[in-house]
Coordinates of C-alpha atoms in Angstrom, one line a residue:
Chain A
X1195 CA -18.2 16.9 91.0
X1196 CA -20.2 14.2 93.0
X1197 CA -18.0 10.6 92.8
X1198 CA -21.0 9.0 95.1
X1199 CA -25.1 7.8 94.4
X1200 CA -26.9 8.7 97.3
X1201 CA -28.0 5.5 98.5
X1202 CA -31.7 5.6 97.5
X1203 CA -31.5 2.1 95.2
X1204 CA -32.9 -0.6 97.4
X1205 CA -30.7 -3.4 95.9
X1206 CA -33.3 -6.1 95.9
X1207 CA -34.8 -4.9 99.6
X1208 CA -39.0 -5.5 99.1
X1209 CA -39.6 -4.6 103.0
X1210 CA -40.2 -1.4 103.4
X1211 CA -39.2 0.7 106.6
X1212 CA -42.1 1.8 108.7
X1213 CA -42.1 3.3 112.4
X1214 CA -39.3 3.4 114.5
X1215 CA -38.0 0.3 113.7
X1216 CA -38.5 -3.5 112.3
X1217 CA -40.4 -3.9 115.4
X1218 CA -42.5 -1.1 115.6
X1219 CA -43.2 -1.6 111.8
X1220 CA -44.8 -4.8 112.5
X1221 CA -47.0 -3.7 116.1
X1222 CA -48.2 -1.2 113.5
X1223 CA -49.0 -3.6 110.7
X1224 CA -50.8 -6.0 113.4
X1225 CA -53.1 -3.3 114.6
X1226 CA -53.9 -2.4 111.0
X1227 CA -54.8 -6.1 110.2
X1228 CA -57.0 -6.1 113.3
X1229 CA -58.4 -3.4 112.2
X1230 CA -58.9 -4.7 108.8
X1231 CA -60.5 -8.4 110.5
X1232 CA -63.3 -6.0 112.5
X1233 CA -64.0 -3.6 109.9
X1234 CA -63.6 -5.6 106.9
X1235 CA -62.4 -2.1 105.4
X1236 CA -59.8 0.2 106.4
X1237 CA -58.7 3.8 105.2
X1238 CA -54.8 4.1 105.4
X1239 CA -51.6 5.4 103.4
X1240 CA -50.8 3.6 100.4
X1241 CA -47.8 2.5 102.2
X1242 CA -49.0 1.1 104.9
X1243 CA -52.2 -0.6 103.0
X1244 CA -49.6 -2.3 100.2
X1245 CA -48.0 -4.0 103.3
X1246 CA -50.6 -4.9 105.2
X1247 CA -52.6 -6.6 101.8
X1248 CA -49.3 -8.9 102.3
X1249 CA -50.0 -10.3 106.1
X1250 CA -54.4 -9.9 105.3
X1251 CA -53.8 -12.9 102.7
X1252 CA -51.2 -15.0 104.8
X1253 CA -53.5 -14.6 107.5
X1254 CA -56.4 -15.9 105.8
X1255 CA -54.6 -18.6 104.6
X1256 CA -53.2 -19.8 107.7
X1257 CA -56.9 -19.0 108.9
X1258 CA -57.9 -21.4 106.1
X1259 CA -56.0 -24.5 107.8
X1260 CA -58.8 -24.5 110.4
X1261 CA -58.9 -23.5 114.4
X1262 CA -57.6 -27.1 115.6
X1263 CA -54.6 -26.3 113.8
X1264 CA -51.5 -25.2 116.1
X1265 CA -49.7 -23.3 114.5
X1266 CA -52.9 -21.2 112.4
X1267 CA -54.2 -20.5 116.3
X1268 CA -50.6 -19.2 117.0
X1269 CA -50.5 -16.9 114.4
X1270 CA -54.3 -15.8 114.7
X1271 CA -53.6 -14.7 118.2
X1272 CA -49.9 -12.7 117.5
X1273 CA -51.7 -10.9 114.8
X1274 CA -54.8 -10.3 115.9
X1275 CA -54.6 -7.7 119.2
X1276 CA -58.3 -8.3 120.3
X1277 CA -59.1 -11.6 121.0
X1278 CA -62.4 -11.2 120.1
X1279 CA -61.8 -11.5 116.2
X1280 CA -60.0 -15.0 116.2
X1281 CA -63.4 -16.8 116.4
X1282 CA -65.0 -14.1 113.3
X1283 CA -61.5 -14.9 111.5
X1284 CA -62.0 -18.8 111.5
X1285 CA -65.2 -18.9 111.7
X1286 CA -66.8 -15.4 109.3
X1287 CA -63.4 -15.1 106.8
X1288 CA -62.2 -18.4 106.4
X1289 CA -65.5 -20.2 105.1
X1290 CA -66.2 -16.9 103.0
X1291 CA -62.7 -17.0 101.1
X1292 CA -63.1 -21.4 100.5
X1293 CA -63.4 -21.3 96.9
X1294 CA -61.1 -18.5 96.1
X1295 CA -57.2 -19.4 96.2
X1296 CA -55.8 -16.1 96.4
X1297 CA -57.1 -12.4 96.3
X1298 CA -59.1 -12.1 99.1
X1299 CA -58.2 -8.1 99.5
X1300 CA -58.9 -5.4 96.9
X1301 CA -56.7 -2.2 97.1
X1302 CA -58.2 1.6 95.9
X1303 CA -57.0 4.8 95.7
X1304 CA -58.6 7.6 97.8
X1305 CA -58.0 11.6 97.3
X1306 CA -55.0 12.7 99.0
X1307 CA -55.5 13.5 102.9
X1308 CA -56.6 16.9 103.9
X1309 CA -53.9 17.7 106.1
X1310 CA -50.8 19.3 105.7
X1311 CA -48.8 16.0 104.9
X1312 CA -51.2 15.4 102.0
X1313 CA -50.3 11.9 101.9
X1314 CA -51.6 9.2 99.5
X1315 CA -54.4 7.8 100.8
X1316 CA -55.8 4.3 100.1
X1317 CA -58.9 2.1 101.3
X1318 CA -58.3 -1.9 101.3
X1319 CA -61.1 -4.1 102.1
X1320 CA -61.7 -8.0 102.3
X1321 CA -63.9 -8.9 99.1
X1322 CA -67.4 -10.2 99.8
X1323 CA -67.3 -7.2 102.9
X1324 CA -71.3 -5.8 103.5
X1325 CA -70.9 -2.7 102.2
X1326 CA -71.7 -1.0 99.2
X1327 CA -69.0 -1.6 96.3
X1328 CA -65.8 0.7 95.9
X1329 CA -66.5 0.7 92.1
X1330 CA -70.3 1.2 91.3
X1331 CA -71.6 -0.5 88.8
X1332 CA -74.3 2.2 86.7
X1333 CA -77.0 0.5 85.0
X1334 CA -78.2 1.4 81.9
X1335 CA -81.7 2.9 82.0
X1336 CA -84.3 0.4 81.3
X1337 CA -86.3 2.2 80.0
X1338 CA -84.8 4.6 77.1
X1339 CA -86.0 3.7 73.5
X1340 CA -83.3 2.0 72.4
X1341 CA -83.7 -0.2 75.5
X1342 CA -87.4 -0.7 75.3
X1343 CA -86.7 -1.6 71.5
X1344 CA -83.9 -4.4 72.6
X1345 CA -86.2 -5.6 75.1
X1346 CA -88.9 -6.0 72.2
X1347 CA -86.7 -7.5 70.0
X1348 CA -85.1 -10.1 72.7
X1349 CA -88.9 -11.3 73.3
X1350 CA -89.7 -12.0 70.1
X1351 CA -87.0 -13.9 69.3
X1352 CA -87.6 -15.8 72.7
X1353 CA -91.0 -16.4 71.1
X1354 CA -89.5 -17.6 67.9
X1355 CA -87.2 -20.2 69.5
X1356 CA -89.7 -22.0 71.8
X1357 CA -92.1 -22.3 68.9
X1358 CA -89.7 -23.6 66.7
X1359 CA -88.3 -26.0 69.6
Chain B
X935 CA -101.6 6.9 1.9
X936 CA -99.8 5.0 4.0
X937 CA -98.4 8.1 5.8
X938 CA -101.7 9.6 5.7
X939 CA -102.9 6.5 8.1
X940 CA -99.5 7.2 9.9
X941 CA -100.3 10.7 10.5
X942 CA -104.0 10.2 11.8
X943 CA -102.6 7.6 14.1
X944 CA -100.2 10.0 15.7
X945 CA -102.3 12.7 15.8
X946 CA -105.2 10.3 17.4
X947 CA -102.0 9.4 19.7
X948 CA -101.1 12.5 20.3
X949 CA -105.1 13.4 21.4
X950 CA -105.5 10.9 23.3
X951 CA -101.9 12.0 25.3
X952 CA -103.5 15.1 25.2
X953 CA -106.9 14.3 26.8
X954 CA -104.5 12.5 29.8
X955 CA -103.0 15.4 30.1
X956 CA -105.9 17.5 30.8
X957 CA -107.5 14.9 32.8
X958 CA -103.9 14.9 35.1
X959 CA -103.9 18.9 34.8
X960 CA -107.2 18.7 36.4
X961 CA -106.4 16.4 38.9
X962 CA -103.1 17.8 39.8
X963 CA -103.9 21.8 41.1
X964 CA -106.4 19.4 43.4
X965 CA -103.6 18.6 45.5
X966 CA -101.8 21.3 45.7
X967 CA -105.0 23.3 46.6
X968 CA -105.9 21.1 49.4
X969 CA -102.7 22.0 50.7
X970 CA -102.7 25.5 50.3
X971 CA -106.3 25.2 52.0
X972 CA -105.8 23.7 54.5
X973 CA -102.7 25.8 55.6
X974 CA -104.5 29.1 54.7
X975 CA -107.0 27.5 57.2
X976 CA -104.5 26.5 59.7
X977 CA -102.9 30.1 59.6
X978 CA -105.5 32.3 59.7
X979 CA -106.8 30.3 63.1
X980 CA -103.6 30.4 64.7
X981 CA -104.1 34.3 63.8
X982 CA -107.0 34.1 65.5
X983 CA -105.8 32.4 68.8
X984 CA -102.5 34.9 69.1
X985 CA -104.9 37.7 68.7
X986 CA -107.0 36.3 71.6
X987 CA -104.1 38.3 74.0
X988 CA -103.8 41.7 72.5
X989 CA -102.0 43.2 75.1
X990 CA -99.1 41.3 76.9
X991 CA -99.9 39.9 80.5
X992 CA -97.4 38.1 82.2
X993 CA -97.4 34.8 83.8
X994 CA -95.0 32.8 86.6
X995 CA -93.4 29.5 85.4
X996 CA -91.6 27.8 87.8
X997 CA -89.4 24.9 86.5
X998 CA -88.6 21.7 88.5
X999 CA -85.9 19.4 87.4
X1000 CA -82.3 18.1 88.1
X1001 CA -80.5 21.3 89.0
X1002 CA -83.5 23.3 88.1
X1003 CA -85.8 23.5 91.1
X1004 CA -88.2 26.1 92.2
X1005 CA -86.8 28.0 89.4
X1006 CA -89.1 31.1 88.4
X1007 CA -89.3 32.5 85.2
X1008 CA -91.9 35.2 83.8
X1009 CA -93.3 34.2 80.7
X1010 CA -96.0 36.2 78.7
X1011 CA -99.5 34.8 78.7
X1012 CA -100.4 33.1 75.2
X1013 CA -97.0 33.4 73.5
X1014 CA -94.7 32.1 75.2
X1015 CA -93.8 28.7 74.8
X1016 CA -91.4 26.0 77.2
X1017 CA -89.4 26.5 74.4
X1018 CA -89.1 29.8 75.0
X1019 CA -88.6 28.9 78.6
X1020 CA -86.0 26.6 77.5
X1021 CA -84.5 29.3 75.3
X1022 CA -84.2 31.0 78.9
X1023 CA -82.1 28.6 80.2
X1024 CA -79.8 26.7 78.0
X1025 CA -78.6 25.6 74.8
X1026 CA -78.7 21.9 76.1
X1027 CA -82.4 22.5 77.2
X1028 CA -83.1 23.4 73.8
X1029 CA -81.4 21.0 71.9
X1030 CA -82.8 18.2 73.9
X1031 CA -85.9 18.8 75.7
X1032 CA -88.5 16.9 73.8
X1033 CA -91.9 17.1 75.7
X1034 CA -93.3 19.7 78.5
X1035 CA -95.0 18.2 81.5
X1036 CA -97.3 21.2 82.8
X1037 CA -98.7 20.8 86.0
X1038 CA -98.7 16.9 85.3
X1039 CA -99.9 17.4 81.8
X1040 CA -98.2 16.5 78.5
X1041 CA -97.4 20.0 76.4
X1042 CA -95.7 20.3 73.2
X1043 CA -93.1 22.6 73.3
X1044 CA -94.6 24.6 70.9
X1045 CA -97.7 25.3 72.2
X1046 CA -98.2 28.7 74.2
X1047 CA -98.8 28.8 78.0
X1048 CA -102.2 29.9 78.9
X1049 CA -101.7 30.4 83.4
X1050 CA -99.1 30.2 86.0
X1051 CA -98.0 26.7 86.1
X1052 CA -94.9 24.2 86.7
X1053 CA -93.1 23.0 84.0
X1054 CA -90.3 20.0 83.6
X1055 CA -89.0 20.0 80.5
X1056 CA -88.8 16.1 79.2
X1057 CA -85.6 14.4 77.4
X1058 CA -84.8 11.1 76.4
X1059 CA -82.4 10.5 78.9
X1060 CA -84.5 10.7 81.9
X1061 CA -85.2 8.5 84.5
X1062 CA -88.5 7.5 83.2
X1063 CA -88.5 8.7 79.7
X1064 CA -91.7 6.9 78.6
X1065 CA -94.0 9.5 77.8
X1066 CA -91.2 10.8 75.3
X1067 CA -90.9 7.7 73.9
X1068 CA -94.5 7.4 73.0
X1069 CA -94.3 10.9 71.6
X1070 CA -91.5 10.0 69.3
X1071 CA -93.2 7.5 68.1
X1072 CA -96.3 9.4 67.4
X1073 CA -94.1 12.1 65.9
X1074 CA -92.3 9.4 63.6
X1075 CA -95.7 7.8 62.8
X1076 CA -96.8 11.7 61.7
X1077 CA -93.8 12.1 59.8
X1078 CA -94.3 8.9 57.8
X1079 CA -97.6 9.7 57.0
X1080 CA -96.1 13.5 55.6
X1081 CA -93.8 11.7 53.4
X1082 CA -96.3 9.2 51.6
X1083 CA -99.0 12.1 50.8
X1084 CA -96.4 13.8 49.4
X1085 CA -93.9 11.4 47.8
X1086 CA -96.8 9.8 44.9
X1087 CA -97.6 11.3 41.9
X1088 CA -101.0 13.9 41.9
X1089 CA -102.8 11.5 39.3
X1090 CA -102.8 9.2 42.8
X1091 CA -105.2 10.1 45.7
X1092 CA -103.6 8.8 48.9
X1093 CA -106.0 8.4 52.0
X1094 CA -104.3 9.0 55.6
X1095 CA -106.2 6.7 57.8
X1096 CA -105.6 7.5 61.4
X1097 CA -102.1 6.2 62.5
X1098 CA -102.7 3.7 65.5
X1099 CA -101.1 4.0 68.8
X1100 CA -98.6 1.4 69.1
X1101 CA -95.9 0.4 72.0
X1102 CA -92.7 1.0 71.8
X1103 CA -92.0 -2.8 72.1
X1104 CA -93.6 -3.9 69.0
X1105 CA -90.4 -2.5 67.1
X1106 CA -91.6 -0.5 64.5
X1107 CA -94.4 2.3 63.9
X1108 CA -97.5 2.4 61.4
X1109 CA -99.0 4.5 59.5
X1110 CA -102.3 3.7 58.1
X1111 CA -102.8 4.3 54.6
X1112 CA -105.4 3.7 51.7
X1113 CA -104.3 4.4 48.7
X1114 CA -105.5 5.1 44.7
X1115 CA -107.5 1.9 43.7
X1116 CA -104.6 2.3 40.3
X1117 CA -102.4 1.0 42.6
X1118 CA -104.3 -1.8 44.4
X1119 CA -101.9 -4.5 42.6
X1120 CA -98.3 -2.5 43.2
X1121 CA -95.9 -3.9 46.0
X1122 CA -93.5 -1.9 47.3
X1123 CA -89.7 -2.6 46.0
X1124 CA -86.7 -1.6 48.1
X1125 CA -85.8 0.8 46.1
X1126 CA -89.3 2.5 46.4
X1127 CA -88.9 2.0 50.4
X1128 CA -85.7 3.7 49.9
X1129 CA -86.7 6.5 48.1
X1130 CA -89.3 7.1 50.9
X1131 CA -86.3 7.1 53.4
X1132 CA -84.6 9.2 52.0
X1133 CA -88.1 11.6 51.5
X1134 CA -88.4 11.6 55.0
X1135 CA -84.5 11.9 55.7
X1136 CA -85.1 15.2 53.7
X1137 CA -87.6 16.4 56.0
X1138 CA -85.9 15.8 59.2
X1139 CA -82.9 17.8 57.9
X1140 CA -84.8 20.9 57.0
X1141 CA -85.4 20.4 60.8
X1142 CA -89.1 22.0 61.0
X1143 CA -90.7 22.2 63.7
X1144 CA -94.5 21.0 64.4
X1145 CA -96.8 23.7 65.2
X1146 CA -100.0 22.7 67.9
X1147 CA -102.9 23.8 67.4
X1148 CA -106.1 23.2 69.5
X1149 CA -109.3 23.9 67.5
X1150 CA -112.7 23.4 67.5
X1151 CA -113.8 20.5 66.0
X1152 CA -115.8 22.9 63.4
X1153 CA -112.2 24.6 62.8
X1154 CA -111.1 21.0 62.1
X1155 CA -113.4 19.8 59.8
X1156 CA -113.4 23.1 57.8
X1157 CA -109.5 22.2 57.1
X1158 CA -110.2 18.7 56.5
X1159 CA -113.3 19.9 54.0
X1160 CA -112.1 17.6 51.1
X1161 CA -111.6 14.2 53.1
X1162 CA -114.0 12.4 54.4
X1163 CA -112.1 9.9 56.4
X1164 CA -110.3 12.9 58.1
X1165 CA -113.8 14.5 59.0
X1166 CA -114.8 10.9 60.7
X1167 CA -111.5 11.0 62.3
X1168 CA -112.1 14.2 63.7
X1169 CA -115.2 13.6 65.5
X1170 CA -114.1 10.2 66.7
X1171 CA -110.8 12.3 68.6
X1172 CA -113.5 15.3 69.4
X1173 CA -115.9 13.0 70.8
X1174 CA -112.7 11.5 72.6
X1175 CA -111.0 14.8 74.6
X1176 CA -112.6 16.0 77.6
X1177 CA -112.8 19.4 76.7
X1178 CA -114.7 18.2 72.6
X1179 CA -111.3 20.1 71.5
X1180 CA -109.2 18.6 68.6
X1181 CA -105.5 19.5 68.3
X1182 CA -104.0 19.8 64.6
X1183 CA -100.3 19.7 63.8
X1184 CA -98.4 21.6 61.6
X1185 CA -95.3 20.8 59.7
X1186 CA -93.5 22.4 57.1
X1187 CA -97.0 22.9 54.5
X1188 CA -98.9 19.6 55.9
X1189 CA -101.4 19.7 58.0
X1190 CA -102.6 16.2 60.1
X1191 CA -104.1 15.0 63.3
X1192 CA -103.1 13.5 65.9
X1193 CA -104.0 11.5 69.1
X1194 CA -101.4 12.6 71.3
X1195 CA -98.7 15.5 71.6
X1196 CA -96.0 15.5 69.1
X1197 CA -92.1 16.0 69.6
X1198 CA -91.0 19.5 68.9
X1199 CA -89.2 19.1 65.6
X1200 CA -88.3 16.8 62.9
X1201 CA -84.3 17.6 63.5
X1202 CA -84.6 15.4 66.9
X1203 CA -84.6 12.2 64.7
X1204 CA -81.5 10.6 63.3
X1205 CA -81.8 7.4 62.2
X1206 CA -84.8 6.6 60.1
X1207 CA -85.9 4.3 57.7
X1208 CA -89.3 3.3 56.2
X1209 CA -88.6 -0.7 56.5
X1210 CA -92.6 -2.5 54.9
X1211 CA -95.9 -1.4 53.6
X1212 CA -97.9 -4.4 53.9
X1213 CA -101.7 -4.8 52.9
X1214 CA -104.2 -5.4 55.5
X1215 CA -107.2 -6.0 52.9
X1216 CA -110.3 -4.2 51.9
X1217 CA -111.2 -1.5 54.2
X1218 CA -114.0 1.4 54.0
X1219 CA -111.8 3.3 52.2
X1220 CA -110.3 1.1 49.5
X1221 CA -107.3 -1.5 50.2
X1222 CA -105.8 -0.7 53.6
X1223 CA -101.9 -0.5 53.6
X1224 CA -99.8 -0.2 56.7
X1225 CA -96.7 1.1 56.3
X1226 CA -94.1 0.6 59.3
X1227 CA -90.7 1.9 59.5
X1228 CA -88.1 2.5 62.8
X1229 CA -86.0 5.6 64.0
X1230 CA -83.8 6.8 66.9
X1231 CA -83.5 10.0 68.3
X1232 CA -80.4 12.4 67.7
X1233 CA -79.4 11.4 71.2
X1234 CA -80.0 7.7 71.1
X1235 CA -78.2 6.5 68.0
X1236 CA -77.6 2.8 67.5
X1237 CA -74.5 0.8 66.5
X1238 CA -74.6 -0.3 62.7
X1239 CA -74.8 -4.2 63.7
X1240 CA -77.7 -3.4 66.4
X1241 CA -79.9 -1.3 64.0
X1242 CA -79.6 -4.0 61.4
X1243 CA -81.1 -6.1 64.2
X1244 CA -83.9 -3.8 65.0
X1245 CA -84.9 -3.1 61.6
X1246 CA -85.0 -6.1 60.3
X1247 CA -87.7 -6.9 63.2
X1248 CA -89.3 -3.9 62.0
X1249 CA -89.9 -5.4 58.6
X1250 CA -92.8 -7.7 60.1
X1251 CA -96.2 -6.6 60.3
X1252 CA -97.4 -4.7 64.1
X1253 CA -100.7 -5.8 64.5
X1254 CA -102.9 -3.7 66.9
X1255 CA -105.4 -4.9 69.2
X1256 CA -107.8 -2.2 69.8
X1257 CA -108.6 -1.0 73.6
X1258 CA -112.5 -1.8 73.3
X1259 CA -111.7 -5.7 72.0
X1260 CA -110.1 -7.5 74.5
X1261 CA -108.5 -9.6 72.1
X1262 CA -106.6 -12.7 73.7
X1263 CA -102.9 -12.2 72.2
X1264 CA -102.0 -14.9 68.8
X1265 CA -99.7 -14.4 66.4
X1266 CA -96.2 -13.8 68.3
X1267 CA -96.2 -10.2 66.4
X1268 CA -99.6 -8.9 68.1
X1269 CA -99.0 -6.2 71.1
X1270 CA -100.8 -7.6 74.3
X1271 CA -104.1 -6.3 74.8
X1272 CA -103.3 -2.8 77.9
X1273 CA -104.8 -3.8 80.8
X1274 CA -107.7 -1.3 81.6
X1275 CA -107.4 -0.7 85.2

């Protein structure tokens, strides 16, 4: 009989292994979060987007500080591998995220990929992003009787109140 | 003596019951024989019309519609309906197609195709479901009209005057009736309102369907022989249609008019309620009484709280501005005068 556990329990470990190493696992997670700064939304594993959601909000937040801010350029430069996005980070993501204080990514599931792997897929976008929502909103037809009916009944009483006002 | 007095004043009672009687045994075969008229009427020209195609010729119907397109069917040439069409395809289409649009034009489903055409077949639920909608309402209108001819007593004539058109955003539909100058001082009580729901909630159960008919106007006024205000009706809609044609209705034994094509059958409404009869004042025809009253459809139904809402906007009076006044819009309830354009 077995007197071991195979070590599977994590004992308290949040990080998970990605890559070759600690080092490779974050050159991986910095070209994802470029990727995330130009696209604004990114199609990865669910892995790989969970730990990347991580560094998207630091970022913004140290982004948030402003670009005369040492250490915020610092970091803006490590993470970002194309210089060409610091000055949409400060200036484009920054501003956009002002009023909110945290939650600036949203996190879906996708089907699982095609290939062999069939790995879990996810898409994880910054919020406010150009394109058309993950989760569409259907509107009710306008027009259906019940609707027409409502619509009747919400203008008459907006007649009632503004004669009786 | 005294019961002598007694017995004369029973039996002069009992005469005088007596000569009621007769007078309400004479009125009463009067109804029911206007019915039975205007049915045998009704059925011997739809006889007529089926025996217009004695042998079977066959005509291409192509459907259009979600999932439907280019469809072909082959259809026989004054029999078959779109809801034999519908039959074709599937138990959904049947239970919930409510209107035909041939080649552009509004068809009841149970009206038989005359040429090769293209049919969509019309639901609730559609995209832009108005037409079907004003159908309904017509249809609702008709029904309300079935259930007060036939829910008074036969000592009481009741007058159908013609049911107006009304949106669907004025919240309820009327029917336009005058009735017996007996009952010129009687208000309606809920419970009399009630019983004409549940009149008309017996109708829609039995689920009939309503049988088009297009007629001469001669046809028309032969079946409406006993009504004067029907036969002015008539040639007011004959005088309206392009082609001088009137089309009649059929449901159950009742026989009416209409302005407009009807739903297919009475099962498609769920909810209904007759909410107000209110009095409009003296009219050609004695006191003119609109009665109003609200209904979904089987697929639309309403929450409880919601169709409180709606019906108790349905108790106030629609008032309806005809197309050749442009009246300016008043009282909040009055429907905005359709722009002509």
């Amino acid at each position: 009989m077995r007197l071991t556990l195979r070590a599977l329990i994590s004992h308290g470990r949040v990080a998970r292994k990605m890559g070759l190493g600690p080092e490779s696992r974050i050159n991986m997670l910095r070209n994802l979060l470029t990727g995330l700064v130009r696209h604004e939304r990114i199609e990865t594993t669910t892995a790989r987007a969970d730990e990347v959601r991580f560094y998207a909000e630091k970022l913004v937040d140290y982004a948030k500080r402003g670009d005369t801010d040492e250490k915020a350029m610092k970091m803006a430069s490590f993470w970002l591998t194309e210089k060409d996005l610091v000055p949409k980070l400060f200036n484009v993501l920054a501003p956009r995220f002002e009023t909110h204080s945290k939650g600036y990514t949203r996190m879906a599931r996708l089907p699982n990929r095609e290939n062999l792997d069939r790995a879990k897929m996810a898409v994880l976008e910054y919020k406010g992003n150009p394109f058309p929502p993950l989760y569409p909103v259907k509107k009710d037809n306008e027009l259906t009787l019940i609707n027409q009916l409502l619509r009747g009944y919400r203008e008459d009483r907006a007649q009632q109140l503004a004669t009786k006002a | 003596m005294a019961t002598r007095s007694a017995c004369r004043a029973l039996e002069r009672r009992f005469a005088s019951a007596a000569a009621a009687a007769a007078a309400a045994a004479a009125a009463r075969p009067l109804v029911a024989e206007v019915r039975s008229q205007r049915n045998a009427v009704f059925s011997r020209e739809q006889a007529r019309q089926r025996a217009l195609y004695p042998r079977i010729e066959k005509i291409e119907v192509s459907m259009q519609g979600p999932g439907l397109d280019g469809t072909l069917l082959v259809m026989n040439r004054g029999m078959s309906t779109p809801l034999s069409c519908a039959r074709h395809l599937t138990e959904y289409h049947v239970n919930n197609s409510v209107l035909a649009l041939v080649d552009g034009e509004p068809w009841p489903l149970h009206q038989p195709l005359t040429d090769s055409c293209s049919m969509t077949l019309l639901t609730f639920k559609d995209s832009d479901p108005t037409l079907a909608n004003q159908a309904y309402w017509r249809s609702c209108a008709a029904l309300l009209g079935q259930v007060l001819q036939t829910a008074f007593k036969d000592d009481y004539t009741v007058e159908l005057l013609s049911t107006p058109e009304v949106p669907v955003t004025s919240g309820a539909f009327c029917c336009d009736v005058a009735l017996d100058p007996q009952l010129d001082s009687w208000t309606p009580s809920e419970e009399s309102l009630r019983s004409l729901t549940k009149g008309a909630q017996q109708l829609i159960h039995k689920d009939l369907p309503w049988e088009p008919l297009e007629v001469a106007p001669s046809v028309a006024l032969e079946v409406f022989s006993h009504s004067r205000c029907k036969q002015e009706e008539v040639e007011e809609k004959a005088a309206q249609h392009p082609k001088g044609r009137v089309t009649l209705y059929r449901c159950g034994d009742h026989v009416l008019l209409s302005a407009g094509p009807l739903v297919a059958r009475t099962g498609l409404c769920s909810q209904y309620e007759v909410t107000a009869l209110h009095s409009l004042g003296q009219g050609p025809w004695g006191l003119h009484r609109r009665a109003q009253g609200l209904s979904l459809p089987l697929q639309l139904q309403a929450h409880h709280t919601v169709w409180r809402k709606l019906r108790q906007r349905a108790e106030k009076l629609v008032e309806v501005s005809r197309l050749e006044e442009a009246a300016p819009p008043s009282p909040p309830d009055s429907t905005p005068p359709p722009t002509s354009q």
